[in-house]
Amino acid sequence: MAVTTDLDPAIAARLKRTPDGLVAAIVREHGTGDVLMLAWMDDEALHRTLTTGRATYWSRSRQEYWVKGATSGHHQFVKSVALDCDGDALLVTVEQTGAACHTGEHTCFFDELPVSSS
């Protein structure tokens, strides 16, 4: 993906991207700390998120940018963005309006798997 972006070069230099130019964005809710979803950002999506305060992601299936809530009304208003120590993941803390998951669930992580204790 070759996209022109105005992302601060100092931030861009710290990112470790996938071969597709993406960085994982883990999204959590500001008030509860709930992990809501995992999405993907390229430099431009991160730039838009940081400058608009609206969570903007890269859709791998549609090959386009999407602002969370633009069609669903389930908006994410960004409170903070943190880069992990390796530069390969972002933690986006949001004020969530409505469901975060496209299934209508509050979080995408509602299907717990059994864990055996040892």
mmCIF file of N, CA and C in Angstrom:
data_model
loop_
_atom_site.group_PDB
_atom_site.id
_atom_site.type_symbol
_atom_site.label_atom_id
_atom_site.label_comp_id
_atom_site.label_asym_id
_atom_site.label_seq_id
_atom_site.Cartn_x
_atom_site.Cartn_y
_atom_site.Cartn_z
ATOM 1 N N MET A 1 0.844 -1.173 0.000
ATOM 2 C CA MET A 1 0.000 0.000 0.000
ATOM 3 C C MET A 1 0.887 1.233 0.000
ATOM 4 N N ALA A 2 0.842 1.991 -1.016
ATOM 5 C CA ALA A 2 1.625 3.228 -1.081
ATOM 6 C C ALA A 2 0.665 4.400 -0.946
ATOM 7 N N VAL A 3 0.600 4.947 0.257
ATOM 8 C CA VAL A 3 -0.319 6.041 0.553
ATOM 9 C C VAL A 3 0.496 7.221 1.051
ATOM 10 N N THR A 4 0.202 8.393 0.528
ATOM 11 C CA THR A 4 0.836 9.605 1.029
ATOM 12 C C THR A 4 0.172 9.963 2.352
ATOM 13 N N THR A 5 0.984 10.321 3.329
ATOM 14 C CA THR A 5 0.435 10.629 4.643
ATOM 15 C C THR A 5 1.187 11.796 5.259
ATOM 16 N N ASP A 6 0.521 12.468 6.177
ATOM 17 C CA ASP A 6 1.137 13.554 6.933
ATOM 18 C C ASP A 6 1.482 13.109 8.349
ATOM 19 N N LEU A 7 1.563 11.785 8.572
ATOM 20 C CA LEU A 7 1.929 11.296 9.889
ATOM 21 C C LEU A 7 3.301 11.838 10.258
ATOM 22 N N ASP A 8 3.440 12.300 11.477
ATOM 23 C CA ASP A 8 4.708 12.827 11.978
ATOM 24 C C ASP A 8 5.813 11.807 11.686
ATOM 25 N N PRO A 9 6.865 12.202 10.968
ATOM 26 C CA PRO A 9 7.943 11.274 10.628
ATOM 27 C C PRO A 9 8.592 10.620 11.849
ATOM 28 N N ALA A 10 8.622 11.311 12.979
ATOM 29 C CA ALA A 10 9.194 10.734 14.192
ATOM 30 C C ALA A 10 8.343 9.557 14.693
ATOM 31 N N ILE A 11 7.027 9.671 14.549
ATOM 32 C CA ILE A 11 6.134 8.561 14.922
ATOM 33 C C ILE A 11 6.269 7.445 13.892
ATOM 34 N N ALA A 12 6.233 7.797 12.616
ATOM 35 C CA ALA A 12 6.328 6.800 11.540
ATOM 36 C C ALA A 12 7.600 5.970 11.660
ATOM 37 N N ALA A 13 8.684 6.593 12.061
ATOM 38 C CA ALA A 13 9.966 5.890 12.172
ATOM 39 C C ALA A 13 9.949 4.840 13.281
ATOM 40 N N ARG A 14 9.063 4.980 14.234
ATOM 41 C CA ARG A 14 8.995 4.045 15.370
ATOM 42 C C ARG A 14 8.116 2.832 15.087
ATOM 43 N N LEU A 15 7.323 2.878 14.009
ATOM 44 C CA LEU A 15 6.390 1.795 13.710
ATOM 45 C C LEU A 15 7.078 0.629 13.019
ATOM 46 N N LYS A 16 6.759 -0.571 13.465
ATOM 47 C CA LYS A 16 7.185 -1.794 12.787
ATOM 48 C C LYS A 16 5.928 -2.394 12.164
ATOM 49 N N ARG A 17 5.854 -2.333 10.850
ATOM 50 C CA ARG A 17 4.647 -2.701 10.125
ATOM 51 C C ARG A 17 4.720 -4.129 9.581
ATOM 52 N N THR A 18 3.551 -4.692 9.284
ATOM 53 C CA THR A 18 3.485 -5.968 8.578
ATOM 54 C C THR A 18 3.958 -5.727 7.143
ATOM 55 N N PRO A 19 4.183 -6.781 6.365
ATOM 56 C CA PRO A 19 4.549 -6.580 4.957
ATOM 57 C C PRO A 19 3.522 -5.744 4.174
ATOM 58 N N ASP A 20 2.275 -5.730 4.654
ATOM 59 C CA ASP A 20 1.215 -4.926 4.023
ATOM 60 C C ASP A 20 1.226 -3.477 4.495
ATOM 61 N N GLY A 21 2.155 -3.122 5.385
ATOM 62 C CA GLY A 21 2.246 -1.752 5.876
ATOM 63 C C GLY A 21 1.314 -1.447 7.036
ATOM 64 N N LEU A 22 0.856 -2.478 7.737
ATOM 65 C CA LEU A 22 -0.134 -2.297 8.798
ATOM 66 C C LEU A 22 0.452 -2.540 10.187
ATOM 67 N N VAL A 23 -0.202 -1.924 11.162
ATOM 68 C CA VAL A 23 0.116 -2.107 12.574
ATOM 69 C C VAL A 23 -1.180 -2.496 13.273
ATOM 70 N N ALA A 24 -1.105 -3.496 14.156
ATOM 71 C CA ALA A 24 -2.282 -3.912 14.918
ATOM 72 C C ALA A 24 -2.686 -2.810 15.885
ATOM 73 N N ALA A 25 -3.985 -2.575 15.966
ATOM 74 C CA ALA A 25 -4.533 -1.582 16.887
ATOM 75 C C ALA A 25 -5.486 -2.297 17.844
ATOM 76 N N ILE A 26 -5.066 -2.421 19.084
ATOM 77 C CA ILE A 26 -5.900 -3.008 20.119
ATOM 78 C C ILE A 26 -6.726 -1.867 20.697
ATOM 79 N N VAL A 27 -8.039 -2.064 20.748
ATOM 80 C CA VAL A 27 -8.935 -0.983 21.170
ATOM 81 C C VAL A 27 -9.574 -1.342 22.502
ATOM 82 N N ARG A 28 -9.434 -0.432 23.467
ATOM 83 C CA ARG A 28 -10.061 -0.661 24.768
ATOM 84 C C ARG A 28 -10.945 0.524 25.131
ATOM 85 N N GLU A 29 -11.906 0.235 25.997
ATOM 86 C CA GLU A 29 -12.859 1.262 26.428
ATOM 87 C C GLU A 29 -12.288 2.056 27.590
ATOM 88 N N HIS A 30 -12.380 3.359 27.490
ATOM 89 C CA HIS A 30 -11.838 4.267 28.498
ATOM 90 C C HIS A 30 -12.421 4.024 29.890
ATOM 91 N N GLY A 31 -13.714 3.968 29.999
ATOM 92 C CA GLY A 31 -14.346 3.887 31.323
ATOM 93 C C GLY A 31 -14.198 2.549 32.010
ATOM 94 N N THR A 32 -14.231 1.450 31.249
ATOM 95 C CA THR A 32 -14.241 0.114 31.850
ATOM 96 C C THR A 32 -12.915 -0.629 31.716
ATOM 97 N N GLY A 33 -12.104 -0.246 30.746
ATOM 98 C CA GLY A 33 -10.873 -0.980 30.465
ATOM 99 C C GLY A 33 -11.111 -2.218 29.626
ATOM 100 N N ASP A 34 -12.375 -2.466 29.227
ATOM 101 C CA ASP A 34 -12.693 -3.631 28.397
ATOM 102 C C ASP A 34 -11.929 -3.572 27.088
ATOM 103 N N VAL A 35 -11.362 -4.704 26.672
ATOM 104 C CA VAL A 35 -10.766 -4.800 25.341
ATOM 105 C C VAL A 35 -11.926 -4.990 24.373
ATOM 106 N N LEU A 36 -12.092 -4.041 23.467
ATOM 107 C CA LEU A 36 -13.250 -4.039 22.585
ATOM 108 C C LEU A 36 -13.026 -4.774 21.281
ATOM 109 N N MET A 37 -11.874 -4.567 20.663
ATOM 110 C CA MET A 37 -11.657 -5.131 19.342
ATOM 111 C C MET A 37 -10.192 -5.019 18.946
ATOM 112 N N LEU A 38 -9.868 -5.667 17.852
ATOM 113 C CA LEU A 38 -8.572 -5.541 17.211
ATOM 114 C C LEU A 38 -8.840 -5.068 15.794
ATOM 115 N N ALA A 39 -8.123 -4.060 15.365
ATOM 116 C CA ALA A 39 -8.261 -3.551 14.001
ATOM 117 C C ALA A 39 -6.861 -3.269 13.475
ATOM 118 N N TRP A 40 -6.774 -2.751 12.278
ATOM 119 C CA TRP A 40 -5.495 -2.489 11.637
ATOM 120 C C TRP A 40 -5.406 -1.040 11.199
ATOM 121 N N MET A 41 -4.214 -0.473 11.327
ATOM 122 C CA MET A 41 -3.958 0.899 10.884
ATOM 123 C C MET A 41 -2.704 0.920 10.028
ATOM 124 N N ASP A 42 -2.742 1.752 9.008
ATOM 125 C CA ASP A 42 -1.504 2.109 8.323
ATOM 126 C C ASP A 42 -1.145 3.508 8.792
ATOM 127 N N ASP A 43 -0.102 4.085 8.223
ATOM 128 C CA ASP A 43 0.330 5.416 8.677
ATOM 129 C C ASP A 43 -0.782 6.453 8.539
ATOM 130 N N GLU A 44 -1.515 6.402 7.435
ATOM 131 C CA GLU A 44 -2.557 7.402 7.216
ATOM 132 C C GLU A 44 -3.722 7.224 8.188
ATOM 133 N N ALA A 45 -4.115 5.988 8.454
ATOM 134 C CA ALA A 45 -5.195 5.754 9.425
ATOM 135 C C ALA A 45 -4.791 6.268 10.804
ATOM 136 N N LEU A 46 -3.532 6.033 11.173
ATOM 137 C CA LEU A 46 -3.043 6.552 12.453
ATOM 138 C C LEU A 46 -3.035 8.070 12.451
ATOM 139 N N HIS A 47 -2.575 8.663 11.364
ATOM 140 C CA HIS A 47 -2.577 10.127 11.253
ATOM 141 C C HIS A 47 -3.996 10.677 11.410
ATOM 142 N N ARG A 48 -4.944 10.096 10.725
ATOM 143 C CA ARG A 48 -6.340 10.558 10.818
ATOM 144 C C ARG A 48 -6.875 10.397 12.231
ATOM 145 N N THR A 49 -6.547 9.281 12.870
ATOM 146 C CA THR A 49 -6.997 9.042 14.238
ATOM 147 C C THR A 49 -6.432 10.092 15.193
ATOM 148 N N LEU A 50 -5.139 10.358 15.069
ATOM 149 C CA LEU A 50 -4.486 11.317 15.959
ATOM 150 C C LEU A 50 -4.949 12.755 15.733
ATOM 151 N N THR A 51 -5.312 13.093 14.503
ATOM 152 C CA THR A 51 -5.669 14.486 14.208
ATOM 153 C C THR A 51 -7.160 14.779 14.265
ATOM 154 N N THR A 52 -8.000 13.747 14.192
ATOM 155 C CA THR A 52 -9.446 13.988 14.235
ATOM 156 C C THR A 52 -10.081 13.570 15.554
ATOM 157 N N GLY A 53 -9.402 12.675 16.302
ATOM 158 C CA GLY A 53 -9.991 12.162 17.530
ATOM 159 C C GLY A 53 -11.052 11.109 17.278
ATOM 160 N N ARG A 54 -11.199 10.691 16.046
ATOM 161 C CA ARG A 54 -12.148 9.632 15.661
ATOM 162 C C ARG A 54 -11.343 8.416 15.225
ATOM 163 N N ALA A 55 -11.668 7.246 15.741
ATOM 164 C CA ALA A 55 -10.935 6.026 15.417
ATOM 165 C C ALA A 55 -11.113 5.693 13.936
ATOM 166 N N THR A 56 -9.984 5.670 13.225
ATOM 167 C CA THR A 56 -9.981 5.389 11.793
ATOM 168 C C THR A 56 -9.069 4.201 11.544
ATOM 169 N N TYR A 57 -9.570 3.234 10.789
ATOM 170 C CA TYR A 57 -8.850 1.994 10.559
ATOM 171 C C TYR A 57 -8.731 1.717 9.065
ATOM 172 N N TRP A 58 -7.893 0.718 8.740
ATOM 173 C CA TRP A 58 -7.777 0.229 7.373
ATOM 174 C C TRP A 58 -8.505 -1.102 7.309
ATOM 175 N N SER A 59 -9.485 -1.201 6.426
ATOM 176 C CA SER A 59 -10.219 -2.443 6.243
ATOM 177 C C SER A 59 -9.465 -3.321 5.258
ATOM 178 N N ARG A 60 -8.972 -4.444 5.737
ATOM 179 C CA ARG A 60 -8.242 -5.358 4.861
ATOM 180 C C ARG A 60 -9.180 -6.011 3.863
ATOM 181 N N SER A 61 -10.425 -6.254 4.232
ATOM 182 C CA SER A 61 -11.368 -6.903 3.317
ATOM 183 C C SER A 61 -11.881 -5.950 2.243
ATOM 184 N N ARG A 62 -12.141 -4.704 2.618
ATOM 185 C CA ARG A 62 -12.667 -3.732 1.643
ATOM 186 C C ARG A 62 -11.581 -2.884 0.996
ATOM 187 N N GLN A 63 -10.354 -2.967 1.551
ATOM 188 C CA GLN A 63 -9.236 -2.179 1.034
ATOM 189 C C GLN A 63 -9.547 -0.689 1.016
ATOM 190 N N GLU A 64 -10.064 -0.211 2.162
ATOM 191 C CA GLU A 64 -10.377 1.217 2.291
ATOM 192 C C GLU A 64 -10.356 1.616 3.758
ATOM 193 N N TYR A 65 -10.271 2.930 3.991
ATOM 194 C CA TYR A 65 -10.320 3.458 5.345
ATOM 195 C C TYR A 65 -11.758 3.448 5.832
ATOM 196 N N TRP A 66 -11.923 3.247 7.127
ATOM 197 C CA TRP A 66 -13.253 3.374 7.726
ATOM 198 C C TRP A 66 -13.147 4.016 9.087
ATOM 199 N N VAL A 67 -14.040 4.947 9.309
ATOM 200 C CA VAL A 67 -14.155 5.617 10.602
ATOM 201 C C VAL A 67 -15.199 4.841 11.386
ATOM 202 N N LYS A 68 -14.796 4.321 12.517
ATOM 203 C CA LYS A 68 -15.712 3.517 13.316
ATOM 204 C C LYS A 68 -16.952 4.332 13.648
ATOM 205 N N GLY A 69 -18.102 3.800 13.263
ATOM 206 C CA GLY A 69 -19.375 4.451 13.530
ATOM 207 C C GLY A 69 -19.933 5.249 12.376
ATOM 208 N N ALA A 70 -19.171 5.427 11.305
ATOM 209 C CA ALA A 70 -19.640 6.248 10.178
ATOM 210 C C ALA A 70 -20.921 5.678 9.565
ATOM 211 N N THR A 71 -21.052 4.367 9.529
ATOM 212 C CA THR A 71 -22.273 3.770 8.983
ATOM 213 C C THR A 71 -23.147 3.157 10.075
ATOM 214 N N SER A 72 -22.541 2.661 11.157
ATOM 215 C CA SER A 72 -23.302 1.967 12.202
ATOM 216 C C SER A 72 -23.851 2.904 13.270
ATOM 217 N N GLY A 73 -23.205 4.066 13.442
ATOM 218 C CA GLY A 73 -23.572 4.958 14.535
ATOM 219 C C GLY A 73 -22.912 4.574 15.853
ATOM 220 N N HIS A 74 -22.092 3.529 15.840
ATOM 221 C CA HIS A 74 -21.398 3.061 17.038
ATOM 222 C C HIS A 74 -19.992 3.647 17.043
ATOM 223 N N HIS A 75 -19.903 4.891 17.428
ATOM 224 C CA HIS A 75 -18.672 5.683 17.307
ATOM 225 C C HIS A 75 -17.635 5.355 18.375
ATOM 226 N N GLN A 76 -16.389 5.631 18.009
ATOM 227 C CA GLN A 76 -15.283 5.557 18.956
ATOM 228 C C GLN A 76 -14.583 6.913 18.969
ATOM 229 N N PHE A 77 -14.665 7.581 20.112
ATOM 230 C CA PHE A 77 -14.007 8.862 20.291
ATOM 231 C C PHE A 77 -12.706 8.605 21.050
ATOM 232 N N VAL A 78 -11.597 8.957 20.444
ATOM 233 C CA VAL A 78 -10.280 8.590 20.946
ATOM 234 C C VAL A 78 -9.883 9.452 22.137
ATOM 235 N N LYS A 79 -9.497 8.772 23.220
ATOM 236 C CA LYS A 79 -8.995 9.440 24.416
ATOM 237 C C LYS A 79 -7.474 9.453 24.428
ATOM 238 N N SER A 80 -6.849 8.341 23.948
ATOM 239 C CA SER A 80 -5.396 8.274 23.895
ATOM 240 C C SER A 80 -4.961 7.164 22.939
ATOM 241 N N VAL A 81 -3.721 7.282 22.470
ATOM 242 C CA VAL A 81 -3.101 6.249 21.648
ATOM 243 C C VAL A 81 -1.699 6.038 22.190
ATOM 244 N N ALA A 82 -1.349 4.777 22.438
ATOM 245 C CA ALA A 82 -0.013 4.437 22.929
ATOM 246 C C ALA A 82 0.619 3.412 22.001
ATOM 247 N N LEU A 83 1.911 3.548 21.816
ATOM 248 C CA LEU A 83 2.684 2.619 21.005
ATOM 249 C C LEU A 83 3.395 1.655 21.942
ATOM 250 N N ASP A 84 3.363 0.356 21.636
ATOM 251 C CA ASP A 84 4.041 -0.585 22.523
ATOM 252 C C ASP A 84 5.557 -0.485 22.374
ATOM 253 N N CYS A 85 6.276 -1.148 23.270
ATOM 254 C CA CYS A 85 7.734 -1.005 23.342
ATOM 255 C C CYS A 85 8.451 -1.459 22.080
ATOM 256 N N ASP A 86 7.862 -2.388 21.321
ATOM 257 C CA ASP A 86 8.479 -2.881 20.091
ATOM 258 C C ASP A 86 8.064 -2.088 18.856
ATOM 259 N N GLY A 87 7.043 -1.254 18.985
ATOM 260 C CA GLY A 87 6.565 -0.466 17.857
ATOM 261 C C GLY A 87 5.686 -1.226 16.886
ATOM 262 N N ASP A 88 5.236 -2.439 17.288
ATOM 263 C CA ASP A 88 4.430 -3.229 16.351
ATOM 264 C C ASP A 88 2.960 -3.347 16.730
ATOM 265 N N ALA A 89 2.530 -2.592 17.742
ATOM 266 C CA ALA A 89 1.117 -2.582 18.129
ATOM 267 C C ALA A 89 0.775 -1.244 18.771
ATOM 268 N N LEU A 90 -0.467 -0.852 18.585
ATOM 269 C CA LEU A 90 -0.997 0.375 19.169
ATOM 270 C C LEU A 90 -2.092 0.013 20.161
ATOM 271 N N LEU A 91 -2.201 0.772 21.225
ATOM 272 C CA LEU A 91 -3.305 0.648 22.160
ATOM 273 C C LEU A 91 -4.119 1.925 22.046
ATOM 274 N N VAL A 92 -5.327 1.785 21.528
ATOM 275 C CA VAL A 92 -6.212 2.926 21.292
ATOM 276 C C VAL A 92 -7.297 2.894 22.370
ATOM 277 N N THR A 93 -7.317 3.895 23.207
ATOM 278 C CA THR A 93 -8.323 3.982 24.263
ATOM 279 C C THR A 93 -9.413 4.929 23.796
ATOM 280 N N VAL A 94 -10.666 4.433 23.838
ATOM 281 C CA VAL A 94 -11.778 5.173 23.247
ATOM 282 C C VAL A 94 -12.953 5.287 24.193
ATOM 283 N N GLU A 95 -13.762 6.286 23.937
ATOM 284 C CA GLU A 95 -15.089 6.394 24.524
ATOM 285 C C GLU A 95 -16.004 5.748 23.483
ATOM 286 N N GLN A 96 -16.560 4.596 23.819
ATOM 287 C CA GLN A 96 -17.363 3.814 22.871
ATOM 288 C C GLN A 96 -18.828 4.185 22.980
ATOM 289 N N THR A 97 -19.467 4.424 21.842
ATOM 290 C CA THR A 97 -20.905 4.653 21.792
ATOM 291 C C THR A 97 -21.527 3.467 21.081
ATOM 292 N N GLY A 98 -22.382 2.713 21.763
ATOM 293 C CA GLY A 98 -22.979 1.522 21.162
ATOM 294 C C GLY A 98 -22.009 0.356 21.171
ATOM 295 N N ALA A 99 -22.328 -0.648 20.373
ATOM 296 C CA ALA A 99 -21.526 -1.867 20.313
ATOM 297 C C ALA A 99 -20.236 -1.634 19.546
ATOM 298 N N ALA A 100 -19.163 -2.278 19.983
ATOM 299 C CA ALA A 100 -17.899 -2.197 19.252
ATOM 300 C C ALA A 100 -17.830 -3.262 18.162
ATOM 301 N N CYS A 101 -18.447 -4.406 18.403
ATOM 302 C CA CYS A 101 -18.356 -5.534 17.467
ATOM 303 C C CYS A 101 -19.424 -5.442 16.385
ATOM 304 N N HIS A 102 -19.071 -5.853 15.180
ATOM 305 C CA HIS A 102 -20.035 -5.832 14.071
ATOM 306 C C HIS A 102 -21.188 -6.804 14.290
ATOM 307 N N THR A 103 -21.051 -7.723 15.276
ATOM 308 C CA THR A 103 -22.135 -8.659 15.590
ATOM 309 C C THR A 103 -23.189 -8.019 16.480
ATOM 310 N N GLY A 104 -22.891 -6.817 16.989
ATOM 311 C CA GLY A 104 -23.803 -6.144 17.905
ATOM 312 C C GLY A 104 -23.422 -6.320 19.365
ATOM 313 N N GLU A 105 -22.375 -7.097 19.625
ATOM 314 C CA GLU A 105 -21.885 -7.290 20.990
ATOM 315 C C GLU A 105 -21.075 -6.069 21.420
ATOM 316 N N HIS A 106 -21.012 -5.867 22.710
ATOM 317 C CA HIS A 106 -20.241 -4.741 23.265
ATOM 318 C C HIS A 106 -18.770 -4.852 22.895
ATOM 319 N N THR A 107 -18.226 -6.071 22.974
ATOM 320 C CA THR A 107 -16.833 -6.329 22.652
ATOM 321 C C THR A 107 -16.762 -7.492 21.657
ATOM 322 N N CYS A 108 -15.733 -7.542 20.876
ATOM 323 C CA CYS A 108 -15.542 -8.657 19.938
ATOM 324 C C CYS A 108 -15.047 -9.909 20.656
ATOM 325 N N PHE A 109 -14.622 -9.762 21.907
ATOM 326 C CA PHE A 109 -14.053 -10.875 22.662
ATOM 327 C C PHE A 109 -15.070 -11.440 23.648
ATOM 328 N N PHE A 110 -16.158 -12.003 23.120
ATOM 329 C CA PHE A 110 -17.218 -12.553 23.958
ATOM 330 C C PHE A 110 -17.261 -14.077 23.927
ATOM 331 N N ASP A 111 -16.475 -14.710 23.070
ATOM 332 C CA ASP A 111 -16.514 -16.157 22.897
ATOM 333 C C ASP A 111 -15.329 -16.793 23.622
ATOM 334 N N GLU A 112 -15.493 -17.011 24.935
ATOM 335 C CA GLU A 112 -14.395 -17.530 25.741
ATOM 336 C C GLU A 112 -14.179 -19.015 25.473
ATOM 337 N N LEU A 113 -12.920 -19.387 25.391
ATOM 338 C CA LEU A 113 -12.523 -20.761 25.158
ATOM 339 C C LEU A 113 -12.155 -21.430 26.479
ATOM 340 N N PRO A 114 -12.372 -22.749 26.587
ATOM 341 C CA PRO A 114 -12.016 -23.439 27.841
ATOM 342 C C PRO A 114 -10.502 -23.513 28.032
ATOM 343 N N VAL A 115 -10.056 -23.288 29.244
ATOM 344 C CA VAL A 115 -8.644 -23.368 29.590
ATOM 345 C C VAL A 115 -8.506 -24.403 30.703
ATOM 346 N N SER A 116 -7.615 -25.349 30.506
ATOM 347 C CA SER A 116 -7.358 -26.356 31.537
ATOM 348 C C SER A 116 -6.300 -25.828 32.479
ATOM 349 N N SER A 117 -6.540 -26.003 33.751
ATOM 350 C CA SER A 117 -5.514 -25.574 34.717
ATOM 351 C C SER A 117 -4.578 -26.749 34.972
ATOM 352 N N SER A 118 -3.330 -26.428 35.230
ATOM 353 C CA SER A 118 -2.351 -27.507 35.474
ATOM 354 C C SER A 118 -1.907 -27.551 36.903
#
